[in-house]
PDB file of C-alpha atoms in Angstrom:
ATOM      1  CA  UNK A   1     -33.338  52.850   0.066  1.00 50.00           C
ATOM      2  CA  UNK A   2     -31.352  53.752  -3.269  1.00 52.00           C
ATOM      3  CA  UNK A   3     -33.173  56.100  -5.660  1.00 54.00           C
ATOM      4  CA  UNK A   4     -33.774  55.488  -9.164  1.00 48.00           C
ATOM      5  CA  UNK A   5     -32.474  57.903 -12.326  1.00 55.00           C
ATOM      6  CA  UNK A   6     -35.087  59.093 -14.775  1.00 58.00           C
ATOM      7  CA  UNK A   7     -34.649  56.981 -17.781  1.00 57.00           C
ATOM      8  CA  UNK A   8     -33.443  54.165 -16.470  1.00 53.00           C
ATOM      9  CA  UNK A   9     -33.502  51.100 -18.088  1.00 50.00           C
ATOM     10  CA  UNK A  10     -34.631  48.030 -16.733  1.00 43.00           C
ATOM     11  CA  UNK A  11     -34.480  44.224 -17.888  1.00 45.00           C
ATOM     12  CA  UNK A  12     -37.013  41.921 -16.345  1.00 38.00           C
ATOM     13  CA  UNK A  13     -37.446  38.220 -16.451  1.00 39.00           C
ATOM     14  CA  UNK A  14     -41.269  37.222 -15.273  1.00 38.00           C
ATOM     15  CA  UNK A  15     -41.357  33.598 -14.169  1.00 36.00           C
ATOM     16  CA  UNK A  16     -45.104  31.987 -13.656  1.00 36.00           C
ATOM     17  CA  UNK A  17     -45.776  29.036 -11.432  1.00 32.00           C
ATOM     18  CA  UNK A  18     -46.119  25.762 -12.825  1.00 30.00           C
ATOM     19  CA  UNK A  19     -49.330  23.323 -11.531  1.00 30.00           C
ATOM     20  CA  UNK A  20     -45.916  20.781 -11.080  1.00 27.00           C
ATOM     21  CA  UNK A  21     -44.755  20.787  -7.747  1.00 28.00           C
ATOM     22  CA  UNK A  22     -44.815  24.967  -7.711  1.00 30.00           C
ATOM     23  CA  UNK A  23     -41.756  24.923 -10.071  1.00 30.00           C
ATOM     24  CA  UNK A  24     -40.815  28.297 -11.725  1.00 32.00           C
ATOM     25  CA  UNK A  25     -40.372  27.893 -15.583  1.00 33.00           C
ATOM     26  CA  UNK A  26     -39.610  30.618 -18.122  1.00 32.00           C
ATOM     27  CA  UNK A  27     -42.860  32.527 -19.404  1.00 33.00           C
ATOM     28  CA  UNK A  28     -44.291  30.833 -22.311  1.00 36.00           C
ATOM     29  CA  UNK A  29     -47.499  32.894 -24.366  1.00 38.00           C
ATOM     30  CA  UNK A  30     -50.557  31.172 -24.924  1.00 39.00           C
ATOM     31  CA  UNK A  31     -52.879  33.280 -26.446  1.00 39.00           C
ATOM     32  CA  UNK A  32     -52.340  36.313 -29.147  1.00 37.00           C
ATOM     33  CA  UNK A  33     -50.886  39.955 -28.270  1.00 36.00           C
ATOM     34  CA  UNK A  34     -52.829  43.457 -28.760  1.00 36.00           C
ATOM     35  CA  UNK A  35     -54.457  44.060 -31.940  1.00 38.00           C
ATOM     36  CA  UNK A  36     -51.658  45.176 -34.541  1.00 35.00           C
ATOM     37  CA  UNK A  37     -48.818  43.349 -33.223  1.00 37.00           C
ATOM     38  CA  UNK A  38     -47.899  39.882 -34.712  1.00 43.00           C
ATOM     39  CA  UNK A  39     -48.082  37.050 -32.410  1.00 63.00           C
ATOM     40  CA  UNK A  40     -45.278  35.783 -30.666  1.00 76.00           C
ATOM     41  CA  UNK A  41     -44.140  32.324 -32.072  1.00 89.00           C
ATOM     42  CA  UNK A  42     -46.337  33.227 -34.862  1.00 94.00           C
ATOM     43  CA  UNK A  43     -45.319  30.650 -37.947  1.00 96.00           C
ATOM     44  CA  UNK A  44     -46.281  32.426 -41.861  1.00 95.00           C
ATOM     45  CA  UNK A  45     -43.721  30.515 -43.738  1.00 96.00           C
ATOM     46  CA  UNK A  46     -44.610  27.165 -44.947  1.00 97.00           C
ATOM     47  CA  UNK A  47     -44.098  24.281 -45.319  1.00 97.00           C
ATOM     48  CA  UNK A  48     -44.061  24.300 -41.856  1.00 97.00           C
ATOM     49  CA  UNK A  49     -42.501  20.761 -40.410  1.00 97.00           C
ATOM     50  CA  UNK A  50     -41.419  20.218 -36.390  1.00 97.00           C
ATOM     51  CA  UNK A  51     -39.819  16.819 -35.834  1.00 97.00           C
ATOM     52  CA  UNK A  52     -38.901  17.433 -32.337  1.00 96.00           C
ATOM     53  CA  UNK A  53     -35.479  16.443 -31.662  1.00 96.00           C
ATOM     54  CA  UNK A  54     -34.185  19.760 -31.030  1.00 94.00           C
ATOM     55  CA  UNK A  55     -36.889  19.647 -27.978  1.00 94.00           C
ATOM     56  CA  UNK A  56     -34.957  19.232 -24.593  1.00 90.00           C
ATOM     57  CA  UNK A  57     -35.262  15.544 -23.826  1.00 89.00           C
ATOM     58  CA  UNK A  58     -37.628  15.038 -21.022  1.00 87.00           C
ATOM     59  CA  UNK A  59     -37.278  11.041 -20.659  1.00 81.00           C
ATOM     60  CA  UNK A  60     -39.756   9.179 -18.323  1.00 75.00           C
ATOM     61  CA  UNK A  61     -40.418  12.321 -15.956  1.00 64.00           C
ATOM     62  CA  UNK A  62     -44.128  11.803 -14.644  1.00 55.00           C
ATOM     63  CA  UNK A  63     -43.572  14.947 -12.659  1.00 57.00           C
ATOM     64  CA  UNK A  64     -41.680  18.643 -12.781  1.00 60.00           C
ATOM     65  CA  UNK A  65     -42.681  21.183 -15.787  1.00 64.00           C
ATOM     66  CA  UNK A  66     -41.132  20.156 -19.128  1.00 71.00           C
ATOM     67  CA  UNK A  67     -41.176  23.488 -21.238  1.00 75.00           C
ATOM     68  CA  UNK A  68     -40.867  22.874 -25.377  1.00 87.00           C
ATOM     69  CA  UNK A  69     -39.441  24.939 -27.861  1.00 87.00           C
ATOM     70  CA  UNK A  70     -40.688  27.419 -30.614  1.00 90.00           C
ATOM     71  CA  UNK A  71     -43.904  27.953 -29.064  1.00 92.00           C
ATOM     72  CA  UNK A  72     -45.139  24.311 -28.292  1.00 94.00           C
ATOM     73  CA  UNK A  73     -46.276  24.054 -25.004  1.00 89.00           C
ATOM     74  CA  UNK A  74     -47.756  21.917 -22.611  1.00 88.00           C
ATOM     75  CA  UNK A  75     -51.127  23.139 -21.068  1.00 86.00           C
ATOM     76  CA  UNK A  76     -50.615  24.067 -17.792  1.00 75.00           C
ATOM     77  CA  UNK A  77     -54.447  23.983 -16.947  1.00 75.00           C
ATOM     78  CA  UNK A  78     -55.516  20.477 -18.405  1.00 80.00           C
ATOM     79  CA  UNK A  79     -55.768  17.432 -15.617  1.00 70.00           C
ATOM     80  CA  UNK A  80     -52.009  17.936 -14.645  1.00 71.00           C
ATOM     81  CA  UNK A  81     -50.137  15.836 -16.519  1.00 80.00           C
ATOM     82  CA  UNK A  82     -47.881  16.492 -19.306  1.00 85.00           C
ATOM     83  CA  UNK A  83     -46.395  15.483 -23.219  1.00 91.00           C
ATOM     84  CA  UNK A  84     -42.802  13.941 -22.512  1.00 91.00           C
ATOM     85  CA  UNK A  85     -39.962  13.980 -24.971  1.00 93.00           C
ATOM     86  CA  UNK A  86     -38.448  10.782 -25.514  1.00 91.00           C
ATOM     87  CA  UNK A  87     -36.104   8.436 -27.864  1.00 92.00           C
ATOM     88  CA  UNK A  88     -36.037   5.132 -28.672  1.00 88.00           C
ATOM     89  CA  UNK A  89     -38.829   2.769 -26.909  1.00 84.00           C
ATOM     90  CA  UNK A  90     -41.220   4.061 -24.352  1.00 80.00           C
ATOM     91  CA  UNK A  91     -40.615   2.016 -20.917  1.00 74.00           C
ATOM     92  CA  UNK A  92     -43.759   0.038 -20.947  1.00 73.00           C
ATOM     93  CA  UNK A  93     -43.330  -3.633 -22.910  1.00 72.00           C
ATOM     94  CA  UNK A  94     -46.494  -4.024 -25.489  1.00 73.00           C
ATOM     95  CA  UNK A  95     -46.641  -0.205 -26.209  1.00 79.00           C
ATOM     96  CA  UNK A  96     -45.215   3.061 -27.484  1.00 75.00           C
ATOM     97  CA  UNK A  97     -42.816   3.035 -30.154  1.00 84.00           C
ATOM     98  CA  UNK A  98     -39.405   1.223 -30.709  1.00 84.00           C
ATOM     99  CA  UNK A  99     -37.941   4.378 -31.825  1.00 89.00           C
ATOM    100  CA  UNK A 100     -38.856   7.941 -33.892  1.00 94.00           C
ATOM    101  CA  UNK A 101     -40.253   8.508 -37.177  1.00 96.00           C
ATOM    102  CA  UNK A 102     -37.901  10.696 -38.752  1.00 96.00           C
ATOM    103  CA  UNK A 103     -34.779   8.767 -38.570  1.00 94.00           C
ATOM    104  CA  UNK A 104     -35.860   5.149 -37.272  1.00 94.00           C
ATOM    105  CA  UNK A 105     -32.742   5.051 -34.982  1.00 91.00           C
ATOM    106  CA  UNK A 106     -31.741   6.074 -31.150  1.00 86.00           C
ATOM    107  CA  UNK A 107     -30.709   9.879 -32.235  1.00 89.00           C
ATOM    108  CA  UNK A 108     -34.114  10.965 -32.995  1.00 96.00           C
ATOM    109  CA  UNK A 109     -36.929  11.632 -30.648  1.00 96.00           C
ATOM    110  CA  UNK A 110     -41.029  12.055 -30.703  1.00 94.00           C
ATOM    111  CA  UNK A 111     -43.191  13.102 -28.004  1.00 95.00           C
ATOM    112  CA  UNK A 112     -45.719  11.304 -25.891  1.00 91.00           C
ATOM    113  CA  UNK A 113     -47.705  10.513 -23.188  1.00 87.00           C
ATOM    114  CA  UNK A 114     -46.994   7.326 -20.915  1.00 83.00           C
ATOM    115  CA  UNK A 115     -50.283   5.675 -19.962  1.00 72.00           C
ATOM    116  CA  UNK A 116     -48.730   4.209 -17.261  1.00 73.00           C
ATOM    117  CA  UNK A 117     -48.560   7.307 -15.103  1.00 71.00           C
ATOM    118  CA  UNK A 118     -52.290   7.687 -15.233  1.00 68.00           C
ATOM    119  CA  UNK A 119     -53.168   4.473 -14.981  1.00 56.00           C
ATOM    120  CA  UNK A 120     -56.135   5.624 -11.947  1.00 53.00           C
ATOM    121  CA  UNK A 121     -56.954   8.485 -13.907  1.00 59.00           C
ATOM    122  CA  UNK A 122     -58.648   9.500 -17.144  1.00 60.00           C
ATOM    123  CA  UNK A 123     -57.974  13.330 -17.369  1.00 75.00           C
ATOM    124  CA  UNK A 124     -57.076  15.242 -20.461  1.00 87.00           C
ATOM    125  CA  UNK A 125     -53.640  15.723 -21.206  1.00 88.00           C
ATOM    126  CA  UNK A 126     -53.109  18.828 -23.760  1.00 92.00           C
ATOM    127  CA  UNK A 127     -50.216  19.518 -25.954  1.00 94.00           C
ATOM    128  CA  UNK A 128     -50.242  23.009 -28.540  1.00 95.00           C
ATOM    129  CA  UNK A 129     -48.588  24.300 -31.162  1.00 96.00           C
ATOM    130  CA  UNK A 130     -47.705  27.826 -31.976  1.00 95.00           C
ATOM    131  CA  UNK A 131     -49.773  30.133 -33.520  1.00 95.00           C
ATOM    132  CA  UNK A 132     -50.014  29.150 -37.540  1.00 96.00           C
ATOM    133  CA  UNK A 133     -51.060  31.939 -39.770  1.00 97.00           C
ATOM    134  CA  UNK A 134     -52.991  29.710 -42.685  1.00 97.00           C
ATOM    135  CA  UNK A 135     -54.557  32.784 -43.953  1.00 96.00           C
ATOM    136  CA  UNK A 136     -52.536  32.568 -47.438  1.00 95.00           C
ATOM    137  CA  UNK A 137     -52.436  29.094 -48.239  1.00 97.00           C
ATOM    138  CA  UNK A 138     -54.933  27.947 -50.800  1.00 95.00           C
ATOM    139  CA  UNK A 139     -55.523  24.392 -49.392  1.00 96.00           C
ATOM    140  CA  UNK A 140     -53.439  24.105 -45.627  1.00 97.00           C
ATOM    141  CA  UNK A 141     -52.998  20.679 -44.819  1.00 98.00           C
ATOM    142  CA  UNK A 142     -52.096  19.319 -41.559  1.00 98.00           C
ATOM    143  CA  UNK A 143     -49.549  16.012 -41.502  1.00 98.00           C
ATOM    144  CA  UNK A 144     -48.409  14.159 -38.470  1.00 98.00           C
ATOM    145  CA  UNK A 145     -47.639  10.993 -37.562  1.00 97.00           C
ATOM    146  CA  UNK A 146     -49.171   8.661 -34.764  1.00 95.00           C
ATOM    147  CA  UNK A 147     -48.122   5.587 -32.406  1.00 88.00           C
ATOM    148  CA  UNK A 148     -51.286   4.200 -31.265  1.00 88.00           C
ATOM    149  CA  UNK A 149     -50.738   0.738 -30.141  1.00 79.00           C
ATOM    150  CA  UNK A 150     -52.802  -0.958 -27.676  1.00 78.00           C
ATOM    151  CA  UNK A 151     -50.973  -3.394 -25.803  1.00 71.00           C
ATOM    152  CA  UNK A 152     -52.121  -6.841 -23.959  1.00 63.00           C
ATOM    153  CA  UNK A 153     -54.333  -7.780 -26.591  1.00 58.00           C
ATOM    154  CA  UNK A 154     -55.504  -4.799 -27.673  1.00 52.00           C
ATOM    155  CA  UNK A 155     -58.775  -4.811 -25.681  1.00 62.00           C
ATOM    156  CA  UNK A 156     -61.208  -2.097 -25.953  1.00 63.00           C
ATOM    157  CA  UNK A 157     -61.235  -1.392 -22.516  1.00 64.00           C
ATOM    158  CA  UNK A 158     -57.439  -0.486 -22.791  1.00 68.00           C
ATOM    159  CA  UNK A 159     -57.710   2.282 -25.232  1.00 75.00           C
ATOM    160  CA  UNK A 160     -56.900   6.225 -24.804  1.00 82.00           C
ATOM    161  CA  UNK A 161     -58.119   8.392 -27.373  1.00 88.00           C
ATOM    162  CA  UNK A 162     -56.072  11.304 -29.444  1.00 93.00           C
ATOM    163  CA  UNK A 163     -58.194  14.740 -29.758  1.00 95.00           C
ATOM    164  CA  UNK A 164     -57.354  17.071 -32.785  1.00 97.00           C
ATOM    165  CA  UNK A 165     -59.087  20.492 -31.537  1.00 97.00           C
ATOM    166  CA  UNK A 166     -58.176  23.820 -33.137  1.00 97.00           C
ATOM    167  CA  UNK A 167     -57.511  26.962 -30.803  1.00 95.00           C
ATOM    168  CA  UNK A 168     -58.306  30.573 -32.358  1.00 94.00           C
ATOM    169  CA  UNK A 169     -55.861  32.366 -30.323  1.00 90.00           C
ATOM    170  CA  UNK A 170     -57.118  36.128 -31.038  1.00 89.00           C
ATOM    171  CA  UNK A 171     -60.494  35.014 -29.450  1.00 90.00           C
ATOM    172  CA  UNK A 172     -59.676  31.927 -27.494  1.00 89.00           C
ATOM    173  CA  UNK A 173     -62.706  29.604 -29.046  1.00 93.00           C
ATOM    174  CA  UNK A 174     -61.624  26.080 -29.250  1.00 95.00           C
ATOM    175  CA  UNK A 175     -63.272  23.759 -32.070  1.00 96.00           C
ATOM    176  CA  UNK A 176     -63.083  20.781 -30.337  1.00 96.00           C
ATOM    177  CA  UNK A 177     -62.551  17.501 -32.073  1.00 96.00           C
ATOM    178  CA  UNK A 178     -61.904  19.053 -35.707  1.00 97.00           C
ATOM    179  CA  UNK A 179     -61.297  15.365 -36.741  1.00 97.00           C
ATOM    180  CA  UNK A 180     -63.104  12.287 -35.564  1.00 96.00           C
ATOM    181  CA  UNK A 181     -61.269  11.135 -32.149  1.00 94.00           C
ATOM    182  CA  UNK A 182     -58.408   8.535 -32.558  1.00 90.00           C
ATOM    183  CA  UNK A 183     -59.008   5.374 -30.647  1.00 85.00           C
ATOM    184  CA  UNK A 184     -55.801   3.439 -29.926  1.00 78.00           C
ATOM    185  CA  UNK A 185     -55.640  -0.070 -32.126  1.00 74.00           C
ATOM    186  CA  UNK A 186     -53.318  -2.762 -32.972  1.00 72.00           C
ATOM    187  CA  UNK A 187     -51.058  -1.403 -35.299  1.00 76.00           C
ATOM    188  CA  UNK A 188     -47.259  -1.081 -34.259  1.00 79.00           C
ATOM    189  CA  UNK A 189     -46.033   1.056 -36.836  1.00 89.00           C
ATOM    190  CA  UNK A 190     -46.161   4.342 -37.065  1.00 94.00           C
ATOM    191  CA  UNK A 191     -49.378   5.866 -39.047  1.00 94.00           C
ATOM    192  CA  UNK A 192     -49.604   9.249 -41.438  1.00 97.00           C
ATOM    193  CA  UNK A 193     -52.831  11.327 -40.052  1.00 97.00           C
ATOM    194  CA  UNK A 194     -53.666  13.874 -42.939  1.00 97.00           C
ATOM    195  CA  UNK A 195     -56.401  16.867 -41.818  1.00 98.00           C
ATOM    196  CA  UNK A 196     -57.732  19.399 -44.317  1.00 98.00           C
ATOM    197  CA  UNK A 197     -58.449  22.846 -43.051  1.00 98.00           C
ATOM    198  CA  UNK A 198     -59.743  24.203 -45.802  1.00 96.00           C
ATOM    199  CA  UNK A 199     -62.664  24.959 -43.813  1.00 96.00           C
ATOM    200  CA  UNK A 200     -61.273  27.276 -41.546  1.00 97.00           C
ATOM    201  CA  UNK A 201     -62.160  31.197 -41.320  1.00 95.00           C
ATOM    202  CA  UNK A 202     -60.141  31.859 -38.721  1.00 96.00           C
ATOM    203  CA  UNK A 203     -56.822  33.200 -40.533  1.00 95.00           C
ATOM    204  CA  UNK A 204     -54.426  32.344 -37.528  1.00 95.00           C
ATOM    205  CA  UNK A 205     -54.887  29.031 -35.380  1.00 96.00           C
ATOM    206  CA  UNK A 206     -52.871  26.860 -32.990  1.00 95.00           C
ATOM    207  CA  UNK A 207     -53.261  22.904 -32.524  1.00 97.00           C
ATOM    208  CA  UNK A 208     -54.578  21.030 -29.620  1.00 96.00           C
ATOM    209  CA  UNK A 209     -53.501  17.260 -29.511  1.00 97.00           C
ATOM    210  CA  UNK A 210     -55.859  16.623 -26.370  1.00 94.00           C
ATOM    211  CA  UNK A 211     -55.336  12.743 -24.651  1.00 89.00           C
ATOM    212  CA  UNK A 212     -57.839  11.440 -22.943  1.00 85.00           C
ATOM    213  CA  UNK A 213     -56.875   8.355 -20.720  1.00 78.00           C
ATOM    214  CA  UNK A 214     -59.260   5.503 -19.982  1.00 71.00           C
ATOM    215  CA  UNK A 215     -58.080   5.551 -16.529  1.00 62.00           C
ATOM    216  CA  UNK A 216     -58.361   1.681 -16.110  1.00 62.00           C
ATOM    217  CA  UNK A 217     -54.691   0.552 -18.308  1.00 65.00           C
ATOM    218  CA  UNK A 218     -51.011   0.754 -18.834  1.00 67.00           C
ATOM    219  CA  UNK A 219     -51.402  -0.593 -21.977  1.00 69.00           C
ATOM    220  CA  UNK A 220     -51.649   2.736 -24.515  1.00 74.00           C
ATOM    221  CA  UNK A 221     -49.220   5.061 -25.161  1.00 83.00           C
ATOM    222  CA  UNK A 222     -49.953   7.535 -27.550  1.00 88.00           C
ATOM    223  CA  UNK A 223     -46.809   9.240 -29.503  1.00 92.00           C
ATOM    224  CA  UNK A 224     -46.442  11.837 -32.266  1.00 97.00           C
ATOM    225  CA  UNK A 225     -43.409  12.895 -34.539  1.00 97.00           C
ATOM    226  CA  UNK A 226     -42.916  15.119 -37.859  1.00 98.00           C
ATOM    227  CA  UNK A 227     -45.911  17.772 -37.597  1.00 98.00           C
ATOM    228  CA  UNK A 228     -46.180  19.866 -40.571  1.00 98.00           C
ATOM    229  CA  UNK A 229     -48.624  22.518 -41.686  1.00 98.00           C
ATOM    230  CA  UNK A 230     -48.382  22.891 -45.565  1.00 97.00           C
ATOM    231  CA  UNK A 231     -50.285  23.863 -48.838  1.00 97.00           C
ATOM    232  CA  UNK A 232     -51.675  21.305 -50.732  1.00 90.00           C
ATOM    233  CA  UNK A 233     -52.549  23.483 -54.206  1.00 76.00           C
ATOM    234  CA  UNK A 234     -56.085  22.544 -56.116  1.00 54.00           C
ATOM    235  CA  UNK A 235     -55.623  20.198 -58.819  1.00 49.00           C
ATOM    236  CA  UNK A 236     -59.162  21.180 -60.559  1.00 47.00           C
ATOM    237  CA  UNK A 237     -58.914  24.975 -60.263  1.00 43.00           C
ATOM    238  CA  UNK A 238     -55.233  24.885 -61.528  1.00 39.00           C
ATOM    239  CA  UNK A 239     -56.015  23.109 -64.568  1.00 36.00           C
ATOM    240  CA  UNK A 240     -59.368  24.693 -65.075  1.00 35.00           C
TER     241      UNK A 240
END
């Protein structure tokens, strides 16, 4: 065996396994670092706005890992399944949109989940953002927008839901359901969703889109494109 210099130097890559088909992906953090030391991924300037396309395009891959960018992530531990990236329309007729939000055309992309790869199951799917330190904005404001459409008629019995849950990374606590849950409807076009959280102590957070399937339809994809985090000042105490 070779023998090792005193101050040598190191570099070492750390590789976790995925819950997809054991497949080694790049580390990815998930919860805040020691006391004192900012947060990896940690987002302070605002307005804060991710439209996705610089995402590596997934397409229609039910299976493998699919890592995001700049500290979005899919959850590892939620019922195995995963947020795709994607452009133009979803492959299931009657659902899904026809293209993204931010440029309406082929170049753009959003992300989603394809109900037709858990058809048999109704598991929670989780998608999160990086840590977002909201701790100097007078009124943060959460924007995205949602594809919702329930295909084949839009029957009830056909529609996922959309969970908004908030994640305080530096103790782990999830608020679950911040917003009332999103039900899938008829609507094909693509709808603003507008949360407050001017209610929130905790000074640094992280977002939890959370689908929940119905298990029993193909018919409900659920997609999102152009979050943003920014300040929406006080009219009243401005002018008061």
């Amino acid at each position: 065996a070779g023998s090792v210099s005193i101050n040598t130097t190191f570099c070492v890559t750390l590789y976790p396994v995925s819950d997809f088909n054991a497949t080694t992906v790049p580390v990815r953090v998930t919860t805040a670092v020691p006391t004192g030391t900012q947060l990896v991924f940690l987002v302070s300037s605002y307005p804060y706005v991710q439209n996705f396309d610089a995402f590596p395009y997934s397409g229609y891959t039910p299976t493998g890992a699919n890592p995001f960018n700049a500290g979005w992530y899919n959850d590892l531990g939620d019922g195995g399944g995963q947020w795709l990236v994607y452009r133009n329309s979803s492959p299931t007729g009657g659902t899904g949109p026809t293209s993204d939000h931010t440029t309406g055309s082929s170049s753009g992309q959003y992300v989603y989940v394809e109900d037709s790869n858990f058809s048999s199951s109704n598991g929670n799917i989780n998608m999160i953002s990086p840590p977002l330190d909201i701790s100097g904005l007078t009124l943060p404001t959460v924007e995205f927008w949602l594809h919702n459409l329930v295909g084949n008629g839009a029957q009830a019995q056909y529609e996922n839901t959309l969970h908004f849950d908030l994640i305080d990374p530096s103790t782990g606590n999830v608020t679950a359901d911040f917003i009332t849950a999103i039900k899938g409807n008829s609507n094909a076009a693509w709808q603003l969703v507008t949360v407050d959280l001017s209610s929130v102590t905790a000074t640094v957070i992280q977002v939890r889109f959370r689908w929940e399937g119905t298990g029993s339809s193909i018919y409900n994809d659920i997609a999102i494109d152009d979050f943003s985090v920014r300040d929406v000042p006080d009219i009243n105490v401005k002018n008061g």
